[in-house]
Coordinates of C-alpha atoms and ligand atoms in Angstrom, one line a residue:
M43 CA 0.0 0.0 0.0
Q44 CA 2.4 2.4 1.3
A45 CA 5.0 1.5 -1.4
V46 CA 2.5 2.0 -4.2
R47 CA 1.4 5.4 -2.9
I48 CA 5.0 6.6 -2.4
N49 CA 5.9 5.3 -5.9
R50 CA 3.2 7.3 -7.7
R51 CA 4.1 10.4 -5.8
T52 CA 7.7 9.8 -6.4
V53 CA 7.2 9.6 -10.2
T54 CA 5.0 12.7 -10.2
R55 CA 7.5 14.6 -8.2
G56 CA 10.4 13.3 -10.2
A57 CA 8.8 14.6 -13.4
L58 CA 8.0 17.9 -11.7
A59 CA 11.6 18.1 -10.5
A60 CA 12.9 17.5 -14.0
A61 CA 10.5 20.1 -15.3
S62 CA 11.9 22.5 -12.6
G63 CA 15.4 22.0 -14.0
L64 CA 14.2 22.6 -17.6
L65 CA 12.3 25.8 -16.5
A66 CA 15.4 26.9 -14.6
G67 CA 17.5 26.4 -17.7
Y68 CA 14.9 28.1 -19.9
A69 CA 15.0 31.1 -17.5
A70 CA 18.8 31.2 -17.4
L71 CA 19.0 31.2 -21.2
A72 CA 16.3 33.9 -21.5
V73 CA 18.0 36.1 -19.0
G74 CA 21.3 35.5 -20.6
E75 CA 20.1 36.4 -24.0
L76 CA 18.4 39.6 -22.6
A77 CA 21.7 40.6 -20.9
A78 CA 23.6 39.9 -24.1
S79 CA 21.2 42.1 -26.1
L80 CA 22.1 44.9 -23.8
I81 CA 25.9 44.1 -23.7
R82 CA 26.9 42.4 -26.9
P83 CA 24.7 40.0 -28.9
Q84 CA 27.8 37.9 -29.6
A85 CA 28.2 37.2 -25.9
G86 CA 25.0 35.2 -25.5
P87 CA 25.4 32.0 -23.6
V88 CA 24.5 29.7 -26.5
T89 CA 26.6 31.8 -29.0
V90 CA 29.8 31.7 -26.8
V91 CA 29.5 28.0 -25.9
G92 CA 28.7 27.2 -29.6
G93 CA 31.6 29.3 -30.7
A94 CA 33.9 27.6 -28.3
A95 CA 32.5 24.2 -29.6
I96 CA 33.2 25.2 -33.2
D97 CA 36.8 26.2 -32.4
L98 CA 37.5 23.0 -30.4
T99 CA 35.9 20.8 -33.0
P100 CA 38.6 18.7 -34.7
A101 CA 39.0 19.2 -38.4
W102 CA 37.5 15.7 -39.3
L103 CA 34.4 16.4 -37.3
K104 CA 33.9 19.8 -38.7
D105 CA 34.3 18.3 -42.2
Y106 CA 31.8 15.6 -41.3
A107 CA 29.3 18.2 -40.1
I108 CA 29.6 20.2 -43.2
R109 CA 29.3 17.2 -45.3
T110 CA 26.3 15.9 -43.5
F111 CA 24.3 19.0 -42.5
G112 CA 25.7 21.4 -45.1
E113 CA 24.9 25.0 -44.3
N114 CA 22.6 23.8 -41.5
D115 CA 25.6 22.8 -39.5
K116 CA 25.3 25.7 -37.2
L117 CA 21.6 25.1 -36.6
V118 CA 22.3 21.5 -35.8
L119 CA 25.1 22.6 -33.4
Q120 CA 22.9 25.0 -31.6
L121 CA 20.1 22.5 -31.3
G122 CA 22.6 20.0 -29.9
I123 CA 23.8 22.5 -27.3
L124 CA 20.2 23.2 -26.3
A125 CA 19.5 19.6 -26.0
T126 CA 22.6 19.0 -23.9
I127 CA 21.7 21.9 -21.6
G128 CA 18.1 20.5 -21.3
L129 CA 19.3 17.1 -20.3
L130 CA 21.8 18.4 -17.7
A131 CA 19.1 20.9 -16.5
A132 CA 16.5 18.1 -15.9
A133 CA 19.1 16.1 -14.1
L134 CA 20.0 19.0 -11.9
G135 CA 16.3 19.5 -11.2
L136 CA 16.1 15.9 -9.9
F137 CA 19.2 16.3 -7.9
A138 CA 17.7 19.5 -6.3
L139 CA 14.9 17.5 -4.9
R140 CA 17.2 16.0 -2.3
H141 CA 20.0 18.6 -2.4
R142 CA 18.2 21.9 -2.9
R143 CA 21.1 24.3 -2.3
A144 CA 23.6 22.1 -4.1
G145 CA 21.2 21.7 -7.1
A146 CA 20.7 25.4 -7.4
A147 CA 24.4 26.0 -7.0
G148 CA 25.0 23.5 -9.8
V149 CA 23.3 26.0 -12.3
L150 CA 25.9 28.5 -11.4
V151 CA 28.6 26.0 -12.7
F152 CA 26.9 26.4 -16.2
G153 CA 27.4 30.1 -15.7
V154 CA 31.1 29.7 -15.1
V155 CA 31.4 27.5 -18.1
G156 CA 29.6 30.2 -20.2
A157 CA 31.7 32.9 -18.7
V158 CA 34.9 31.0 -19.5
A159 CA 33.8 30.4 -23.0
A160 CA 32.9 34.1 -23.4
L161 CA 36.3 35.3 -22.4
G162 CA 38.0 32.8 -24.6
R163 CA 36.2 34.1 -27.8
P164 CA 38.7 35.8 -30.1
D165 CA 36.3 38.7 -30.4
A166 CA 35.7 39.0 -26.7
A167 CA 35.2 42.6 -25.6
G168 CA 36.4 42.1 -22.1
A169 CA 34.9 41.4 -18.7
P170 CA 31.4 42.4 -19.4
D171 CA 31.1 39.5 -21.8
V172 CA 30.9 37.1 -18.8
L173 CA 27.7 38.9 -17.6
P174 CA 25.1 37.3 -19.8
S175 CA 26.1 33.8 -18.8
M176 CA 26.6 34.7 -15.1
L177 CA 23.3 36.7 -14.8
G178 CA 21.5 34.0 -16.6
A179 CA 22.9 31.3 -14.2
V180 CA 22.0 33.4 -11.2
A181 CA 18.4 33.7 -12.4
G182 CA 18.4 29.9 -13.2
A183 CA 19.8 29.0 -9.9
F184 CA 17.2 31.2 -8.1
V185 CA 14.3 29.6 -10.1
L186 CA 15.5 26.1 -9.3
Y187 CA 15.8 26.9 -5.6
L188 CA 12.3 28.3 -5.5
L189 CA 10.8 25.4 -7.4
A190 CA 12.6 22.7 -5.5
G191 CA 11.4 24.4 -2.4
R192 CA 7.8 24.0 -3.4
L193 CA 8.4 20.4 -4.3
T194 CA 9.9 19.6 -0.9
A195 CA 7.4 21.7 1.1
R196 CA 6.5 19.9 4.3
R197 CA 2.8 20.9 4.4
V198 CA 0.4 19.4 2.0
P199 CA -2.3 21.8 1.1
G200 CA -5.6 20.2 0.5
E201 CA -5.0 17.4 2.9
P202 CA -7.0 18.1 6.0
G203 CA -6.1 18.6 9.6
P204 CA -4.4 21.5 11.4
D205 CA -3.2 18.7 13.6
R206 CA -1.3 17.2 10.8
P207 CA 2.4 16.7 11.9
S208 CA 4.5 19.4 10.4
H209 CA 7.3 16.9 9.7
E210 CA 5.2 15.4 7.0
G211 CA 8.3 14.2 5.1
P212 CA 9.7 14.5 1.7
T213 CA 6.6 13.3 0.0
G214 CA 4.6 16.3 0.8
W215 CA 4.7 19.3 -1.7
D216 CA 3.1 22.6 -2.2
R217 CA 1.1 22.1 -5.4
R218 CA -0.3 25.6 -5.6
G219 CA 3.0 27.3 -4.8
F220 CA 4.8 25.2 -7.4
L221 CA 2.3 26.0 -10.1
V222 CA 2.3 29.6 -9.4
T223 CA 6.1 29.9 -9.3
A224 CA 6.5 27.8 -12.5
G225 CA 3.9 29.8 -14.3
V226 CA 5.3 33.2 -13.3
T227 CA 8.8 31.9 -14.3
A228 CA 7.7 30.7 -17.6
L229 CA 6.0 33.9 -18.4
A230 CA 8.8 36.2 -17.2
A231 CA 11.4 34.1 -19.0
T232 CA 9.5 34.2 -22.2
G233 CA 9.0 38.0 -21.9
A234 CA 12.8 38.4 -21.2
G235 CA 13.7 36.2 -24.1
A236 CA 11.4 38.1 -26.5
L237 CA 12.7 41.5 -25.3
G238 CA 16.2 40.3 -25.8
R239 CA 15.5 39.3 -29.3
T240 CA 13.9 42.6 -30.1
L241 CA 16.8 44.5 -28.7
T242 CA 19.4 42.3 -30.5
G243 CA 17.5 43.0 -33.7
R244 CA 17.7 46.6 -33.1
S245 CA 21.3 46.7 -32.1
G246 CA 22.3 46.0 -35.8
Q247 CA 20.1 48.8 -37.1
G248 CA 23.0 51.3 -37.3
A249 CA 24.8 48.8 -39.6
V250 CA 21.7 48.1 -41.7
A251 CA 21.2 51.8 -42.1
S252 CA 24.8 52.4 -43.1
R253 CA 24.5 49.6 -45.7
A254 CA 21.3 51.1 -47.1
A255 CA 23.1 54.5 -47.4
V256 CA 25.9 53.0 -49.6
T257 CA 25.9 54.1 -53.2
L258 CA 28.5 52.0 -55.0
P259 CA 30.7 54.1 -57.3
A260 CA 31.1 53.1 -60.9
P261 CA 34.3 51.1 -61.4
A262 CA 37.4 52.7 -62.8
S263 CA 38.1 49.3 -64.5
A264 CA 34.9 47.6 -65.4
A265 CA 34.6 43.9 -65.8
A266 CA 34.6 42.6 -69.3
A267 CA 31.1 41.9 -70.5
I268 CA 30.3 38.3 -69.9
P269 CA 30.3 36.7 -73.4
A270 CA 26.8 35.6 -74.5
R271 CA 28.2 32.2 -75.1
A272 CA 29.7 31.9 -71.6
A273 CA 26.2 30.6 -70.5
L274 CA 24.7 27.5 -72.0
R275 CA 21.0 27.0 -72.3
V276 CA 20.8 23.6 -70.7
P277 CA 18.1 23.1 -68.0
G278 CA 19.7 22.3 -64.7
I279 CA 23.0 23.8 -65.2
S280 CA 24.4 26.2 -62.6
P281 CA 23.9 29.8 -63.9
F282 CA 27.2 31.6 -64.8
T283 CA 26.6 34.2 -62.2
T284 CA 25.4 32.9 -58.9
P285 CA 22.6 35.2 -57.4
N286 CA 23.6 36.6 -53.9
K287 CA 20.7 34.7 -52.3
D288 CA 22.0 31.4 -53.7
F289 CA 25.7 32.0 -53.0
Y290 CA 27.1 29.5 -50.6
R291 CA 28.0 30.6 -47.1
V292 CA 30.8 29.1 -45.0
D293 CA 32.0 30.7 -41.8
T294 CA 32.3 30.1 -38.1
A295 CA 29.9 33.0 -37.1
L296 CA 26.9 31.9 -35.1
V297 CA 25.8 35.6 -35.0
V298 CA 26.5 37.3 -38.4
P299 CA 28.5 40.4 -37.5
K300 CA 26.7 43.6 -38.2
V301 CA 29.4 46.1 -38.9
D302 CA 28.5 49.8 -39.2
A303 CA 30.3 51.1 -42.3
D304 CA 30.6 54.6 -40.9
T305 CA 32.7 53.5 -38.0
W306 CA 34.5 50.7 -39.7
R307 CA 38.3 51.0 -40.1
L308 CA 41.0 48.8 -41.8
R309 CA 44.4 48.9 -40.4
I310 CA 47.5 47.7 -42.5
H311 CA 50.6 47.1 -40.5
G312 CA 53.4 44.6 -39.7
K313 CA 56.7 43.4 -41.0
G314 CA 58.0 45.6 -43.8
V315 CA 55.1 48.0 -43.7
S316 CA 57.1 51.2 -43.9
R317 CA 54.0 53.4 -44.0
P318 CA 51.3 51.8 -41.8
R319 CA 47.8 53.2 -42.5
T320 CA 44.3 53.0 -41.4
Y321 CA 41.5 53.3 -44.0
T322 CA 37.8 54.3 -43.6
F323 CA 35.0 52.9 -45.8
Q324 CA 34.8 56.2 -47.6
D325 CA 38.7 56.2 -48.2
L326 CA 38.1 52.9 -50.1
L327 CA 35.1 54.1 -52.1
Q328 CA 37.0 57.2 -53.2
R329 CA 39.8 55.1 -54.8
P330 CA 39.7 53.8 -58.4
L331 CA 37.6 50.5 -58.1
I332 CA 38.0 47.4 -60.1
E333 CA 35.1 45.1 -61.1
R334 CA 35.7 41.5 -61.8
D335 CA 34.0 38.2 -62.2
I336 CA 35.5 35.7 -59.8
T337 CA 34.7 32.2 -58.9
M338 CA 35.1 31.4 -55.2
T339 CA 35.5 27.9 -53.8
C340 CA 35.6 26.5 -50.3
V341 CA 38.3 24.0 -49.4
S342 CA 35.6 22.0 -47.6
N343 CA 33.9 21.4 -51.0
E344 CA 33.7 17.6 -51.7
V345 CA 34.1 16.4 -55.2
G346 CA 30.8 17.4 -56.9
G347 CA 30.0 19.6 -53.9
P348 CA 28.0 22.9 -53.6
Y349 CA 30.5 25.3 -52.1
V350 CA 31.5 27.2 -55.2
G351 CA 30.0 30.2 -56.8
T352 CA 30.7 33.1 -59.1
A353 CA 29.9 36.7 -58.6
R354 CA 30.7 40.1 -60.0
W355 CA 32.8 41.8 -57.4
L356 CA 33.7 45.5 -57.0
G357 CA 36.5 46.5 -54.9
V358 CA 39.9 48.1 -54.4
R359 CA 42.9 46.4 -55.8
L360 CA 44.7 45.0 -52.8
A361 CA 48.2 45.4 -54.4
D362 CA 47.6 49.2 -54.6
L363 CA 46.9 49.5 -51.0
L364 CA 49.9 47.2 -50.0
R365 CA 52.3 49.2 -52.2
E366 CA 51.0 52.5 -50.7
C367 CA 51.9 51.1 -47.3
G368 CA 55.4 50.2 -48.6
V369 CA 54.9 46.4 -48.8
E370 CA 57.3 44.5 -51.1
P371 CA 56.8 40.9 -52.2
P372 CA 59.5 38.3 -51.0
S373 CA 60.9 38.1 -54.6
R374 CA 61.8 41.7 -54.3
G375 CA 63.3 41.4 -50.9
G376 CA 60.2 42.1 -48.7
P377 CA 60.6 40.5 -45.3
A378 CA 56.9 39.3 -45.0
D379 CA 55.7 36.2 -46.9
Q380 CA 52.3 36.0 -45.3
L381 CA 49.5 38.5 -45.1
V382 CA 47.2 37.8 -42.2
A383 CA 43.7 39.2 -42.5
R384 CA 41.6 39.5 -39.3
S385 CA 37.9 40.0 -39.1
V386 CA 35.8 41.7 -36.5
D387 CA 34.8 38.4 -35.1
G388 CA 38.5 37.3 -34.6
M389 CA 38.8 35.0 -37.6
T390 CA 42.3 35.0 -39.1
L391 CA 43.2 34.0 -42.7
G392 CA 46.7 33.9 -44.2
S393 CA 47.7 34.4 -47.8
P394 CA 51.0 34.3 -49.6
V395 CA 52.1 37.9 -50.1
E396 CA 53.8 36.9 -53.3
D397 CA 50.4 35.8 -54.8
L398 CA 48.8 39.0 -53.8
L399 CA 51.4 41.1 -55.7
D400 CA 51.8 38.9 -58.8
G401 CA 49.3 40.9 -60.8
R402 CA 46.2 38.9 -60.1
D403 CA 43.0 40.8 -59.2
A404 CA 43.3 40.2 -55.4
M405 CA 40.9 42.8 -54.0
L406 CA 39.1 44.3 -51.0
A407 CA 35.6 43.8 -52.2
V408 CA 32.8 46.3 -51.3
G409 CA 30.3 45.1 -53.9
M410 CA 28.8 41.8 -54.9
N411 CA 26.6 41.5 -58.0
G412 CA 25.8 45.1 -58.1
E413 CA 25.0 45.7 -54.4
P414 CA 26.9 46.4 -51.2
L415 CA 28.2 43.1 -49.8
P416 CA 25.3 41.3 -48.0
F417 CA 26.0 41.0 -44.3
D418 CA 26.4 37.2 -44.7
H419 CA 29.2 37.8 -47.2
G420 CA 31.2 40.3 -45.2
F421 CA 29.7 43.8 -45.3
P422 CA 31.3 46.3 -45.4
V423 CA 34.5 44.9 -46.8
R424 CA 35.9 41.4 -47.5
M425 CA 39.1 40.1 -49.2
L426 CA 39.1 38.0 -52.3
V427 CA 42.0 36.4 -54.1
P428 CA 41.4 34.6 -57.4
G429 CA 42.8 31.1 -57.3
L430 CA 43.1 30.5 -53.6
Y431 CA 40.5 28.7 -51.5
G432 CA 38.4 31.0 -49.2
Y433 CA 40.0 29.9 -46.0
V434 CA 43.4 31.3 -47.1
S435 CA 42.1 34.4 -48.7
A436 CA 38.6 35.5 -48.5
C437 CA 38.3 37.2 -45.1
K438 CA 34.8 38.6 -44.4
W439 CA 34.1 41.5 -42.1
I440 CA 37.9 42.4 -42.4
E441 CA 39.3 44.9 -40.1
D442 CA 43.0 44.3 -39.9
I443 CA 45.8 43.3 -42.3
E444 CA 49.1 42.3 -40.8
L445 CA 52.2 41.5 -42.8
T446 CA 54.1 38.6 -41.1
T447 CA 55.7 35.3 -42.1
F448 CA 54.5 31.7 -42.4
A449 CA 57.1 30.7 -39.9
D450 CA 56.0 33.2 -37.3
Y451 CA 52.2 32.8 -37.4
D452 CA 49.5 30.1 -38.0
P453 CA 46.1 31.5 -38.7
Y454 CA 42.9 29.9 -37.5
W455 CA 42.5 27.0 -39.9
V456 CA 46.2 26.2 -40.0
K457 CA 46.1 25.8 -36.2
R458 CA 43.5 23.2 -37.0
T459 CA 45.5 21.0 -39.3
W460 CA 44.6 22.6 -42.7
A461 CA 47.5 23.5 -45.1
Q462 CA 49.3 26.9 -44.9
K463 CA 49.0 27.3 -48.7
A464 CA 46.1 26.2 -50.7
P465 CA 45.6 27.1 -54.4
I466 CA 42.3 25.8 -55.8
K467 CA 42.5 22.4 -57.4
T468 CA 41.1 21.8 -60.9
Q469 CA 37.6 20.4 -60.7
A470 CA 34.6 19.6 -62.9
R471 CA 31.1 19.0 -61.6
I472 CA 28.1 17.4 -63.3
D473 CA 25.1 19.6 -62.6
T474 CA 22.7 17.6 -64.7
P475 CA 21.4 14.9 -64.6
K476 CA 21.2 14.5 -60.9
P477 CA 22.6 11.3 -59.2
F478 CA 20.2 8.4 -59.6
A479 CA 18.0 10.3 -62.1
Q480 CA 15.8 8.4 -64.6
A481 CA 17.0 9.5 -68.0
A482 CA 14.5 9.4 -70.9
A483 CA 15.5 7.4 -74.0
G484 CA 17.2 9.4 -76.8
T485 CA 19.8 12.1 -76.2
V486 CA 20.2 13.6 -72.8
M487 CA 22.3 16.7 -72.1
V488 CA 25.0 16.1 -69.5
A489 CA 26.3 19.5 -68.3
G490 CA 27.9 21.2 -65.5
V491 CA 30.8 23.6 -64.6
A492 CA 34.6 23.2 -64.3
W493 CA 37.0 25.5 -62.5
A494 CA 40.7 26.0 -62.3
Q495 CA 40.8 29.6 -61.1
H496 CA 43.7 31.8 -62.4
R497 CA 44.8 29.0 -64.7
G498 CA 41.6 28.6 -66.8
I499 CA 39.9 25.5 -68.2
E500 CA 41.1 24.2 -71.5
R501 CA 39.2 20.9 -71.9
V502 CA 36.4 18.9 -70.3
E503 CA 35.8 15.2 -71.0
V504 CA 32.9 12.9 -70.2
R505 CA 33.1 9.1 -69.9
I506 CA 30.1 6.8 -70.0
D507 CA 30.8 3.7 -67.7
D508 CA 34.3 2.4 -68.7
G509 CA 34.1 3.8 -72.3
P510 CA 36.6 6.2 -73.9
W511 CA 36.8 9.9 -72.8
Q512 CA 34.8 12.1 -75.1
E513 CA 35.3 15.8 -75.5
A514 CA 32.5 17.9 -73.9
Q515 CA 31.5 21.2 -75.6
L516 CA 32.9 24.2 -73.7
A517 CA 31.1 27.4 -73.2
E518 CA 33.1 30.4 -73.9
Q519 CA 35.6 31.4 -71.2
A520 CA 34.7 34.6 -69.5
T521 CA 38.1 35.0 -67.6
T522 CA 40.6 32.5 -66.2
D523 CA 39.4 33.4 -62.8
T524 CA 35.8 32.1 -63.5
W525 CA 34.3 28.7 -63.9
R526 CA 33.5 27.4 -67.4
Q527 CA 30.3 25.7 -68.3
W528 CA 30.4 22.5 -70.4
S529 CA 27.9 20.1 -71.9
Y530 CA 27.8 16.8 -73.6
P531 CA 24.9 15.2 -75.6
W532 CA 24.7 11.7 -74.5
K533 CA 22.9 9.1 -76.6
T534 CA 21.4 6.9 -73.9
T535 CA 21.1 3.1 -74.0
P536 CA 18.7 1.3 -71.6
G537 CA 20.1 0.5 -68.1
G538 CA 22.2 2.0 -65.4
H539 CA 25.2 4.1 -66.3
N540 CA 28.0 5.9 -64.6
L541 CA 28.7 9.3 -66.0
T542 CA 32.2 10.6 -65.1
V543 CA 33.8 14.0 -65.9
R544 CA 37.3 15.4 -65.8
A545 CA 38.7 18.8 -66.8
T546 CA 42.1 19.9 -68.0
D547 CA 43.4 23.3 -67.0
A548 CA 45.0 25.8 -69.3
T549 CA 48.5 24.7 -68.2
G550 CA 47.7 21.3 -69.7
Q551 CA 47.3 19.6 -66.4
V552 CA 44.7 16.9 -66.4
Q553 CA 42.5 16.8 -63.3
T554 CA 43.8 14.0 -61.1
E555 CA 41.7 10.8 -60.6
Q556 CA 43.5 10.5 -57.2
R557 CA 40.8 10.8 -54.6
A558 CA 41.7 13.1 -51.7
R559 CA 39.7 14.2 -48.8
T560 CA 39.1 17.9 -48.2
I561 CA 41.6 18.1 -45.4
P562 CA 44.3 19.4 -45.6
D563 CA 44.3 21.4 -48.9
G564 CA 41.1 20.5 -50.9
A565 CA 39.4 17.4 -52.4
S566 CA 40.4 15.8 -55.6
G567 CA 39.2 13.1 -57.8
W568 CA 36.6 12.7 -60.5
H569 CA 32.9 13.4 -60.1
S570 CA 30.5 10.8 -61.4
V571 CA 26.8 10.3 -61.2
F572 CA 24.8 7.1 -61.6
V573 CA 21.9 7.4 -63.9
T574 CA 19.3 4.9 -65.2
A575 CA 18.1 5.3 -68.8
T576 CA 14.9 3.8 -70.0
Ligands
MTE802 N1 35.5 36.4 -40.9 C1 35.4 35.2 -41.6 N2 35.7 35.2 -42.9 C2 35.7 34.1 -43.6 C3 35.3 32.8 -43.0 C4 35.0 32.8 -41.7 O1 34.7 31.8 -41.0 N3 35.0 34.0 -41.0 N4 35.3 31.7 -43.8 C5 36.1 31.6 -45.0 C6 35.8 30.5 -45.8 S1 36.3 29.0 -45.2 C7 35.3 30.6 -47.1 S2 35.1 29.4 -48.1 C8 34.7 31.9 -47.6 C9 33.2 31.8 -47.8 O2 32.7 33.1 -48.2 P1 31.2 33.1 -48.5 O3 30.5 32.7 -47.2 O4 30.9 34.6 -48.8 O5 30.8 32.2 -49.6 O6 34.9 32.9 -46.5 C10 36.0 32.9 -45.8 N5 36.1 34.1 -44.9
MO803 MO1 36.1 27.5 -47.0

């Protein structure tokens, strides 16, 4: 009898205790986000812990996440963190049933973890960054202490008798007090969270206004018109120019930096910089601008993968700025062989100085496809270097350029086992037909893109199963810095077929069949798709 009764109560109380933990966690995160909105949106508890998790993630796992979750990898990470916090919070709630003070204090441990993560962020703005995590934890601890108190209350309201012994024991609980406390907490936390969101949204308004106010000047050196025959009319092929909204995005930023162009500065300094300088956004806009079509590629792009795109970029020639600051390439005796670009969110990317001064169109871009850079792609200014993977060149939200050496400094990704230098590897991709497509009988257009930035594409060949390589038809080449479309009319025969493609760059180098993973310096191998023809 007794056992059954206790058991049911125990289960109910256990569930309520776990719920108390979850509520405490919810309140902690809400208060944390509200505090962050007032201090710095980037200092929010989930953001700092997520950022630390990204930085600590080994290269193979990051690669797996990108491969598996694609551009949703950050969402998956944040959901994972929330789920982890939820589990731990529920456990703390159960623990607090027996050890009320210790359970509540346990919430503070989370605060300390968050605070440590906040201080370790490369863009940490100092001591105030610990506040969101700490204040949130204090709120959470308080909530858990209150709720656990209601669950362990000695008196049992509703059960009769003023003569009832006050040492009723741990099975008694204050139902009404619990519900009221829980309800008020849920409402207050939801309000705090919503207010935090609103304020965070507003905090970027200066940046949004500064972007809306930008009028991009006409280029002093316009891009050559894209030849009409650079774009093939094949359904399913990637368009020659990738619209901004479809352009791939790869970065470590859980909160996209909103930089105000009016207060933005770029500093150029370091080894061999005889005239260090700081530039404003207006300084850059007043200089002669170049406009170029350039295809960007991410080193994390698998063979056949989506992390490649072409845009028409407008910007300042980086070599002009470097020369103005007195920078010489190593081949002319300059002491620095590495340029390290640093962003407002503390990312660092290193490029060979020699490449930046060899005449290619390395630039500090301010415009993308006719508009100011989108925030996702680095507003107000980003770096771009034709021929180099993004992680060694394409710094978004750039604010600092330091001349140094490869021997002296390893930027972010190099610290994480990626190569110091990474020119883009020659690749061809089949855009259509899609893998495992059913092809109609007759002639099917096989088509896609091939790239070997700064070298150019000379030939693309297609092979059906183990047959001979057949020359694909090439679209006209816009520039050697852009990808090139190709197509091949395939006369189908019934059954399953493997279609394989390979490119040859303009130096005559045939794309290697050798399969390589993306780590350390980019994937290689041939792209194939399996198609069934009727
Ligand atoms: N600040 C910052 N810049 C960055 C990165 C980043 O994580 N942070 N990622 C780099 C990588 S790996 C690539 S491939 C390109 C991607 O640029 P996109 O997102 O505009 O396509 O940005 C580069 N610049
Ligand atoms: Mo990348």
